[in-house]
Short mmCIF file of C-alpha atoms (C1' of nucleotides) in Angstrom, two decimals:
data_model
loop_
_atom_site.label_atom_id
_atom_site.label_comp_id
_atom_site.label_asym_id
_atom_site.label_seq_id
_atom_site.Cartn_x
_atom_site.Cartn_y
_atom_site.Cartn_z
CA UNK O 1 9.22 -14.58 -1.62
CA UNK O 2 10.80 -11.27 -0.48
CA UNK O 3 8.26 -10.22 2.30
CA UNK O 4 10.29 -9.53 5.61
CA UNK O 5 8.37 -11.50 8.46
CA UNK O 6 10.81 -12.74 11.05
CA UNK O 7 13.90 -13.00 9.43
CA UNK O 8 15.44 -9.98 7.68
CA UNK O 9 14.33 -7.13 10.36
CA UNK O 10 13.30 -4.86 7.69
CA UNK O 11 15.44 -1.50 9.20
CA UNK O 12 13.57 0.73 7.15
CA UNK O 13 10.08 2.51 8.73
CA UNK O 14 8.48 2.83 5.80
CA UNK O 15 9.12 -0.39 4.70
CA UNK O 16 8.06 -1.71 7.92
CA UNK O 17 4.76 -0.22 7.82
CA UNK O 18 4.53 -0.84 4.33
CA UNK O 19 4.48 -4.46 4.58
CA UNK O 20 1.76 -4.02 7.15
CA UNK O 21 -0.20 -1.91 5.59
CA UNK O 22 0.48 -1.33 2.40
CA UNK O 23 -1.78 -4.04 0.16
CA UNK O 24 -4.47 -3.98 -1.63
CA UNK O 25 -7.03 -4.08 1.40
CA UNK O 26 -5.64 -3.35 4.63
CA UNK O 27 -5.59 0.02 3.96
CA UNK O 28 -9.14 0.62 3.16
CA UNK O 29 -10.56 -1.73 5.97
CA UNK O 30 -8.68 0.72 8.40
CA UNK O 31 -10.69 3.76 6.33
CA UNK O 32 -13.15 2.40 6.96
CA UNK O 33 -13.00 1.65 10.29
CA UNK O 34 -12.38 5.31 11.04
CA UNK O 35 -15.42 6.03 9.10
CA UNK O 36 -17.39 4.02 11.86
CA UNK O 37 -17.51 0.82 10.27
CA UNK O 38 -17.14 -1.91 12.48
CA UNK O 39 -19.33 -5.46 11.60
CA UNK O 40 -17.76 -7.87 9.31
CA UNK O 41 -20.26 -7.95 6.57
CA UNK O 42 -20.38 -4.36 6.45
CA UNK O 43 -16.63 -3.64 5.99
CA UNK O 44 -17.85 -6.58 3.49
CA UNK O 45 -20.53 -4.95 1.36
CA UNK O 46 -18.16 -1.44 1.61
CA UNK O 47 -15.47 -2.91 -0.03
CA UNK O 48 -17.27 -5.61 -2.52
CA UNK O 49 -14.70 -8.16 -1.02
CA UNK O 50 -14.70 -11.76 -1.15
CA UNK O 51 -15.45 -13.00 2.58
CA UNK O 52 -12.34 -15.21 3.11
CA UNK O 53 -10.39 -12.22 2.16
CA UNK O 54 -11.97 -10.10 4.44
CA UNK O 55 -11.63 -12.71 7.24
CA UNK O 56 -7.86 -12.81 6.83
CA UNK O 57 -6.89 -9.23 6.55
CA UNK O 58 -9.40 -8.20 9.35
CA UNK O 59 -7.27 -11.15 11.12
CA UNK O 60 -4.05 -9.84 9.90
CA UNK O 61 -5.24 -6.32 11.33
CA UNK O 62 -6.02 -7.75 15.03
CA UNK O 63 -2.82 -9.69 14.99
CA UNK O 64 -0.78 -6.46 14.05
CA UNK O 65 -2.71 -4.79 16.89
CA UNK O 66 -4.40 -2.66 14.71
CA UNK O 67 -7.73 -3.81 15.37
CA UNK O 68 -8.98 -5.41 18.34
CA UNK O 69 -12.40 -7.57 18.68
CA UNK O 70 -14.97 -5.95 21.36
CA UNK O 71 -18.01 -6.91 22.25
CA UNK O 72 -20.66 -5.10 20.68
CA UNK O 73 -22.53 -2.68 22.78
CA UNK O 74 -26.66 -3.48 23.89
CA UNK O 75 -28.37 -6.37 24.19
CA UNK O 76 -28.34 -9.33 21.35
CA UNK O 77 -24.79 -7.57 20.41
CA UNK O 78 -22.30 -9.31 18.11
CA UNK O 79 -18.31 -8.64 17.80
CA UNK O 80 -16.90 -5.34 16.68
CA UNK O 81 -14.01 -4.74 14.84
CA UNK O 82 -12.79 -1.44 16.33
CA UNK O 83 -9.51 0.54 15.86
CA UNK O 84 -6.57 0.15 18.53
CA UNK O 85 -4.75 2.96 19.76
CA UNK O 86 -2.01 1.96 17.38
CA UNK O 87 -4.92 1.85 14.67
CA UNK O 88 -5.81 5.40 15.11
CA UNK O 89 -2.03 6.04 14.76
CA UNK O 90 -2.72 5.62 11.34
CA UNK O 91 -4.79 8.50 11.00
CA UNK O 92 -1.70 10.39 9.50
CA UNK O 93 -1.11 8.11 7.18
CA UNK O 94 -5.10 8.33 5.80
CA UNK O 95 -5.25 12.02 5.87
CA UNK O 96 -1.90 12.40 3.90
CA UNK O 97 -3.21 9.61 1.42
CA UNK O 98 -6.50 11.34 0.96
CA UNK O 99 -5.34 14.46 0.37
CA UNK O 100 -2.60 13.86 -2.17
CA UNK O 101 -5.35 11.89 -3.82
CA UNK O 102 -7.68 15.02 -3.98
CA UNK O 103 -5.17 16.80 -5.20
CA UNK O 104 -4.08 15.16 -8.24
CA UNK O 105 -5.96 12.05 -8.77
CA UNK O 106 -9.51 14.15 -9.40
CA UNK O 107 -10.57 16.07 -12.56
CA UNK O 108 -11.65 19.46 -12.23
CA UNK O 109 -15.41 18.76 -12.92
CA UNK O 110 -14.70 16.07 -10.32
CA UNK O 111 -16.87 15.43 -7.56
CA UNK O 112 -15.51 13.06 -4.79
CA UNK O 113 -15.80 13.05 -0.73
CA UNK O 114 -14.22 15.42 1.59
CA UNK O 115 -13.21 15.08 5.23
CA UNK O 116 -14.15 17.89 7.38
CA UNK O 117 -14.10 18.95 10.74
CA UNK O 118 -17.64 17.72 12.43
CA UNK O 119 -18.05 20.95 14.29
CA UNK O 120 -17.61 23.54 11.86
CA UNK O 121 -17.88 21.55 8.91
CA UNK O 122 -14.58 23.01 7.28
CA UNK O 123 -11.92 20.60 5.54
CA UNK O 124 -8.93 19.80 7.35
CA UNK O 125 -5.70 21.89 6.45
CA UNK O 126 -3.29 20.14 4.27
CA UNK O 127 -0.30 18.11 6.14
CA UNK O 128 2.97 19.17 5.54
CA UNK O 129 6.08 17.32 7.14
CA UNK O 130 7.61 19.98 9.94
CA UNK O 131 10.83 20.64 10.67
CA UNK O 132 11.71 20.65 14.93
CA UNK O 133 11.51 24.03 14.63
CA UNK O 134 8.10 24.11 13.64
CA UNK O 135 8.56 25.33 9.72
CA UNK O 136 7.34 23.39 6.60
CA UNK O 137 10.12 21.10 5.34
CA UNK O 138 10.47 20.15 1.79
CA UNK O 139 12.19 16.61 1.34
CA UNK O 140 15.26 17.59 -0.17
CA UNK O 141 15.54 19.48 3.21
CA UNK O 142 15.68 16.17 4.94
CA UNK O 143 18.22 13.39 4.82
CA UNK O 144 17.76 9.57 6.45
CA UNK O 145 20.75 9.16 8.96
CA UNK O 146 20.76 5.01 9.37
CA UNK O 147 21.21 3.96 12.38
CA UNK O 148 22.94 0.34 12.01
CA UNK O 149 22.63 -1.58 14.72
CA UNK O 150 26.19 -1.71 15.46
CA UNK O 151 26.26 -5.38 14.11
CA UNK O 152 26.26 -6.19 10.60
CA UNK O 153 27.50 -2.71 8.20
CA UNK O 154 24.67 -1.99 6.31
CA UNK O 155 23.94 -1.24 2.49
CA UNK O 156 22.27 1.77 2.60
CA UNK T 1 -10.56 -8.29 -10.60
CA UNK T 2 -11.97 -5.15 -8.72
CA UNK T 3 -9.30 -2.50 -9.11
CA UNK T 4 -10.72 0.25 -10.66
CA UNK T 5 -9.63 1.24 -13.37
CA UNK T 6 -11.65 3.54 -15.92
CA UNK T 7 -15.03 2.12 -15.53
CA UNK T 8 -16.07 2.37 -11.54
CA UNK T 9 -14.59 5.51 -11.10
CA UNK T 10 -13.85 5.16 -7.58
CA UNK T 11 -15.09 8.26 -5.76
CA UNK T 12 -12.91 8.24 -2.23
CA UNK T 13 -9.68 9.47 -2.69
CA UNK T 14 -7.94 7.16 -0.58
CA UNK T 15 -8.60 4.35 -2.58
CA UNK T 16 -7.84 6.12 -5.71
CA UNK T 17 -4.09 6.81 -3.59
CA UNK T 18 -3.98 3.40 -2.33
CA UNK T 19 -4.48 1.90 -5.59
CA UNK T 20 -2.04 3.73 -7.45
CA UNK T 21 0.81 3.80 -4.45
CA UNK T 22 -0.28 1.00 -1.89
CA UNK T 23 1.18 -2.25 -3.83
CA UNK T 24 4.38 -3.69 -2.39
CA UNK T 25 7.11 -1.96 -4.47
CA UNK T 26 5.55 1.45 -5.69
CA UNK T 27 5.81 2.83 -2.24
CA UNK T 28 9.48 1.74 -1.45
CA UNK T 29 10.23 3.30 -5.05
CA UNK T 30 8.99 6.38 -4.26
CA UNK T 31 10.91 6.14 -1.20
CA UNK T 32 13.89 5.14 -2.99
CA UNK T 33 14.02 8.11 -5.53
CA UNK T 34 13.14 10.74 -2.46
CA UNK T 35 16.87 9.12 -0.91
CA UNK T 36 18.16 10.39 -4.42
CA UNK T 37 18.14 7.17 -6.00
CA UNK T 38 17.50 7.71 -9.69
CA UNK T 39 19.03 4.92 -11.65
CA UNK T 40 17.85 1.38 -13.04
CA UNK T 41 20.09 -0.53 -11.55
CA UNK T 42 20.13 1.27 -8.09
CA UNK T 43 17.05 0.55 -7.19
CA UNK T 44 16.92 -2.99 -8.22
CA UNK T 45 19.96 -3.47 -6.20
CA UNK T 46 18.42 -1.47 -3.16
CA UNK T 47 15.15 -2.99 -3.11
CA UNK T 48 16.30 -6.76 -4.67
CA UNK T 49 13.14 -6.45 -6.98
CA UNK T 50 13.17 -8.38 -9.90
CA UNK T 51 13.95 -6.56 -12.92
CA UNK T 52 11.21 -7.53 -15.09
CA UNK T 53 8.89 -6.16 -11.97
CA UNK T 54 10.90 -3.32 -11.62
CA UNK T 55 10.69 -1.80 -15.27
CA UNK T 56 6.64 -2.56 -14.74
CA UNK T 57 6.55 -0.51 -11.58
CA UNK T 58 8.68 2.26 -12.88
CA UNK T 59 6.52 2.66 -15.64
CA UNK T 60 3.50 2.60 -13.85
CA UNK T 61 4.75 5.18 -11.80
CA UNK T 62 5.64 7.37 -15.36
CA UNK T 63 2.28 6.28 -16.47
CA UNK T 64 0.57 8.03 -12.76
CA UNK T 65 2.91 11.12 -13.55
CA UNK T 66 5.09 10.62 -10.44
CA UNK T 67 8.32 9.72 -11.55
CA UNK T 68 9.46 11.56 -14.86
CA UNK T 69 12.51 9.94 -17.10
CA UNK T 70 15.86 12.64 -17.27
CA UNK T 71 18.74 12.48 -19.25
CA UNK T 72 21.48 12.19 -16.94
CA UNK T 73 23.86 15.14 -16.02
CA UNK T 74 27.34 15.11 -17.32
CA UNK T 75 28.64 13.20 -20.25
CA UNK T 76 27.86 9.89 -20.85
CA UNK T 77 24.81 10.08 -19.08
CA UNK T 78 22.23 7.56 -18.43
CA UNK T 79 18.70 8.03 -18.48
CA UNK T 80 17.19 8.95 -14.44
CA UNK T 81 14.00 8.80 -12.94
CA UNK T 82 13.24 11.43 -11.08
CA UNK T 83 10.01 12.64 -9.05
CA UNK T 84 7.71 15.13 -10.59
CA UNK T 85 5.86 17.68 -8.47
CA UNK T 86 3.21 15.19 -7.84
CA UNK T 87 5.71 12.58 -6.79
CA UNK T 88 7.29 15.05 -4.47
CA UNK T 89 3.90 15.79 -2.94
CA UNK T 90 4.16 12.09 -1.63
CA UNK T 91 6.74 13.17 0.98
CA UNK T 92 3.57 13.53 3.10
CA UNK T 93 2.33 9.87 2.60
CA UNK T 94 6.00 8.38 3.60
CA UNK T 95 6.79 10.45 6.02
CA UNK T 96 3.78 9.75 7.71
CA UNK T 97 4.68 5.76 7.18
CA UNK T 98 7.25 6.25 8.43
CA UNK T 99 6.66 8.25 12.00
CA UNK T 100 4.07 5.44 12.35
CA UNK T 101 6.55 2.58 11.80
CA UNK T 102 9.36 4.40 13.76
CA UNK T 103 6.93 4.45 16.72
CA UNK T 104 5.12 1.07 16.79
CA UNK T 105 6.95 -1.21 14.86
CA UNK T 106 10.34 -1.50 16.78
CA UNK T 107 11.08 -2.56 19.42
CA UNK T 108 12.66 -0.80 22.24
CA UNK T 109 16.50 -1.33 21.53
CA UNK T 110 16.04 -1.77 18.06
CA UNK T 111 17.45 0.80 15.71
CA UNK T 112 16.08 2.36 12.87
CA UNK T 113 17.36 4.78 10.22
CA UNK T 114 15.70 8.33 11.03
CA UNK T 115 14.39 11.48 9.22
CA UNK T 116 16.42 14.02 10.15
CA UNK T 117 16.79 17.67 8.63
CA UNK T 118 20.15 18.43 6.67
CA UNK T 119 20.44 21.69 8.55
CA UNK T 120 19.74 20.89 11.91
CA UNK T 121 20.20 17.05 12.34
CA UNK T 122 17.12 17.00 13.99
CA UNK T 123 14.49 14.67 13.70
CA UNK T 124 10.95 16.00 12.24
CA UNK T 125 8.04 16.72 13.90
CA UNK T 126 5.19 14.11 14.01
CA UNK T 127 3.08 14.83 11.57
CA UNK T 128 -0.40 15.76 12.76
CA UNK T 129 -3.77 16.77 10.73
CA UNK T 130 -4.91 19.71 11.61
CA UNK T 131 -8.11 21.30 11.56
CA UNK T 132 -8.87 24.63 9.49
CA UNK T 133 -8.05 26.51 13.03
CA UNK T 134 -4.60 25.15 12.75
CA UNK T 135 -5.10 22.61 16.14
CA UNK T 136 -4.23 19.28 16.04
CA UNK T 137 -7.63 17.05 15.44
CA UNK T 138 -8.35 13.61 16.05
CA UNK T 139 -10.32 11.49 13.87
CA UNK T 140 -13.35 10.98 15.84
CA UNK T 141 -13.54 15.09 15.43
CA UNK T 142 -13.82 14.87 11.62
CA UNK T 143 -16.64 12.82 9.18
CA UNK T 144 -16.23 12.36 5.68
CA UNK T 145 -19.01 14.29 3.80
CA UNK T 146 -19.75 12.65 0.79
CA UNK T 147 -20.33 14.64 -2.57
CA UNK T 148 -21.91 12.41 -5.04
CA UNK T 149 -21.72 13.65 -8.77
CA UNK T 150 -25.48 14.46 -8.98
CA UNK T 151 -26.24 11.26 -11.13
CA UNK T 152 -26.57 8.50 -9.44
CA UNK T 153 -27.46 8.05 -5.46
CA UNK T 154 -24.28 7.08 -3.32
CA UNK T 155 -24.36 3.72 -1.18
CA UNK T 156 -22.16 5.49 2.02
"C1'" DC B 1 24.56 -0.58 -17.87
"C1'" DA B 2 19.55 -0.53 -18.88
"C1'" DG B 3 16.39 -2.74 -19.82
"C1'" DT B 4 12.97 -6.57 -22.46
"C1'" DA B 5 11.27 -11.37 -23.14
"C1'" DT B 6 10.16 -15.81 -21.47
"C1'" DC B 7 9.18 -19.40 -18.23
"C1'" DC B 8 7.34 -20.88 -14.11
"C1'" DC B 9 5.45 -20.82 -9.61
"C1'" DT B 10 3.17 -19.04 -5.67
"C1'" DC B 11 -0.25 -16.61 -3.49
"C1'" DA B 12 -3.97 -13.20 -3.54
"C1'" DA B 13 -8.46 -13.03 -4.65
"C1'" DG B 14 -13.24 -14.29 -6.16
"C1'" DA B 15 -17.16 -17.61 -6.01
"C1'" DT B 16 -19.63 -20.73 -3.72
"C1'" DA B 17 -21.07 -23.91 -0.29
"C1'" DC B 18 -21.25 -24.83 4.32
"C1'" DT B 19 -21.40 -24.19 9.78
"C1'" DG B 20 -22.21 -22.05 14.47
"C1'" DC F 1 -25.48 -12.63 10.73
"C1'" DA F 2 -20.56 -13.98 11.04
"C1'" DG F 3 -17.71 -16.33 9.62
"C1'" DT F 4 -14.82 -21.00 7.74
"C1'" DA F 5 -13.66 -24.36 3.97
"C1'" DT F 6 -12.77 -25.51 -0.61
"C1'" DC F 7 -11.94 -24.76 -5.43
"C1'" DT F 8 -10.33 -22.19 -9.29
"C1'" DT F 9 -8.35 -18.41 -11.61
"C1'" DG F 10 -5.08 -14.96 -12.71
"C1'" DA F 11 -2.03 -11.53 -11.46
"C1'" DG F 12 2.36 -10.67 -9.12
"C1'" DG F 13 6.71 -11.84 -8.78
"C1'" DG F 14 11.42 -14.33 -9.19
"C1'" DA F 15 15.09 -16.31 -12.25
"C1'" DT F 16 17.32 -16.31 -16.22
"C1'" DA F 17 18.53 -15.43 -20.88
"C1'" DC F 18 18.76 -12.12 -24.19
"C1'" DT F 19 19.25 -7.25 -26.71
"C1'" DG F 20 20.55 -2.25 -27.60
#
DNA sequence: CAGTATCCCTCAAGATACTG
DNA sequence: CAGTATCTTGAGGGATACTG
C-alpha cells in the first residue's frame, strides 16, 4: 500500500486532497450533497451503490469533516448528512470538474445537465486560475515553490 | 462493475470528469506533467507507482486525449508525454485541489509547497465560481437544471 | 532508459441477509 | 427507513523479471 495516512505527511496539496477525495465515490456523494441530497438511501438510489459502500465513504466523509450528521428537521425526523463548511469548500473543486467535463467529455448533439444561477437562470462563468493581480493565469505562468519543512531535503 | 463506460452514458458531467481523472494516480499525473515532468521514468520515480500501473495510467490518459506522446527535443531523444489542450484545461481542477488542500488539510505550522506565479512570486488567487455577472456565487445560489436527451424521462 | 509480461495479494465493491 | 454484517468477486496495484 502507498496511501499516505499518518505516516508519510503527503507535502503535496493536491495530493492531499486527492487522497481524500479523489476515489471512485467520494466525489459524487459530495455532488450530491450540494444538489440537496441528504438521507442515506437517497445518496443510495442516486448513485446505484452498494449500501456498505455507501456507509463507509459517507463515514469517511464525516470523519474528514466534510460531512457532519444533523438531526433532521420536523417531527418523526431522521439523520441528515449535510455538507460542513469545509464541505462546501469543495465547491471549487465541483464547478472546475463539471465544467472541464462539459467541455470536452460531451458530443455536440449532446445533451447533459447544466448548473445555473437560481435567480436568473444563466450558467455560471467558466473558472480560470487568477493571478494576485487579478488576470487569468495560464499554468506555464505558474511554478510550485516547495516549502520543505526545514527538516528532511526533499525530492521534489 | 458500474463505471460507465459506453453503454449508460452517464449524463452529469462531473461524473463523466471524475471517472476519467478521479482514480488515485491519474490526477497526480496530470499534476506531475503540469510541474514539467514528461518522461517514463520521472514520474515513476516521483510518484513511486509501479511501472506496470504506470504505463496503464499513461495510456489511459492518451486514450482520454490528455496527455499526447512527443519525440523528445535534441538528439537522442526519448519519447515525452506531454499535455494536450484538454489536459491543460485541467489546471482548473488541480488548482482548485489544491487551494482546498492548502487551506484545510495542514495544519498550522505545517508547510506545504505553494502555487506561485513565475513573474511575481506571488501566490494565486483562490479560485472562486462566478456567476454570469462576474460575482462570486455560492452553491446554495445555483441548481443544476437537468437537460434530458428527449428519449427517455430522467430519475433527478 | 522505456517500457511489457507475469505473479500474487489486498482491498474496493456488489449482493444479500439481518438488526434497530 | 437506516444502516451493519458477511460473503464473494474482480479490479487495482506492487514486485520482479524480461525485452527493445
Amino acid at each position: 500500500m502507498n496511501q499516505p495516512n499518518q505516516a508519510d505527511p503527503e507535502p503535496c496539496p493536491v495530493a492531499r486532497s486527492a487522497g481524500i477525495v479523489a476515489d471512485r465515490w467520494s466525489l459524487l456523494i459530495v455532488r450530491d450533497a450540494f444538489d440537496g441530497v441528504r438521507r442515506f438511501s437517497d445518496f443510495q438510489r442516486s448513485l446505484g451503490i452498494a449500501r456498505n459502500i455507501l456507509s463507509d465513504r459517507l463515514h469517511r466523509l464525516l470523519d474528514a469533516g466534510i460531512l457532519a450528521m444533523q438531526a433532521g428537521s420536523g417531527g418523526g425526523a431522521h439523520q441528515q448528512y449535510v455538507l460542513t463548511a469545509k464541505g462546501r469548500s469543495l465547491f471549487p473543486v465541483v464547478v472546475a470538474l463539471r465544467q472541464w467535463g462539459e467541455h470536452y467529455l460531451f458530443g455536440e448533439g449532446e445533451a447533459h445537465s447544466e448548473l445555473v444561477e437560481k435567480k436568473t437562470g444563466k450558467p455560471l462563468r467558466a473558472m480560470l486560475p487568477l493571478a494576485d493581480d487579478g488576470h487569468a493565469i495560464s499554468a506555464d505562468e505558474t511554478e510550485v515553490r516547495k516549502l520543505g519543512t526545514a527538516g528532511a531535503p526533499q525530492e521534489r
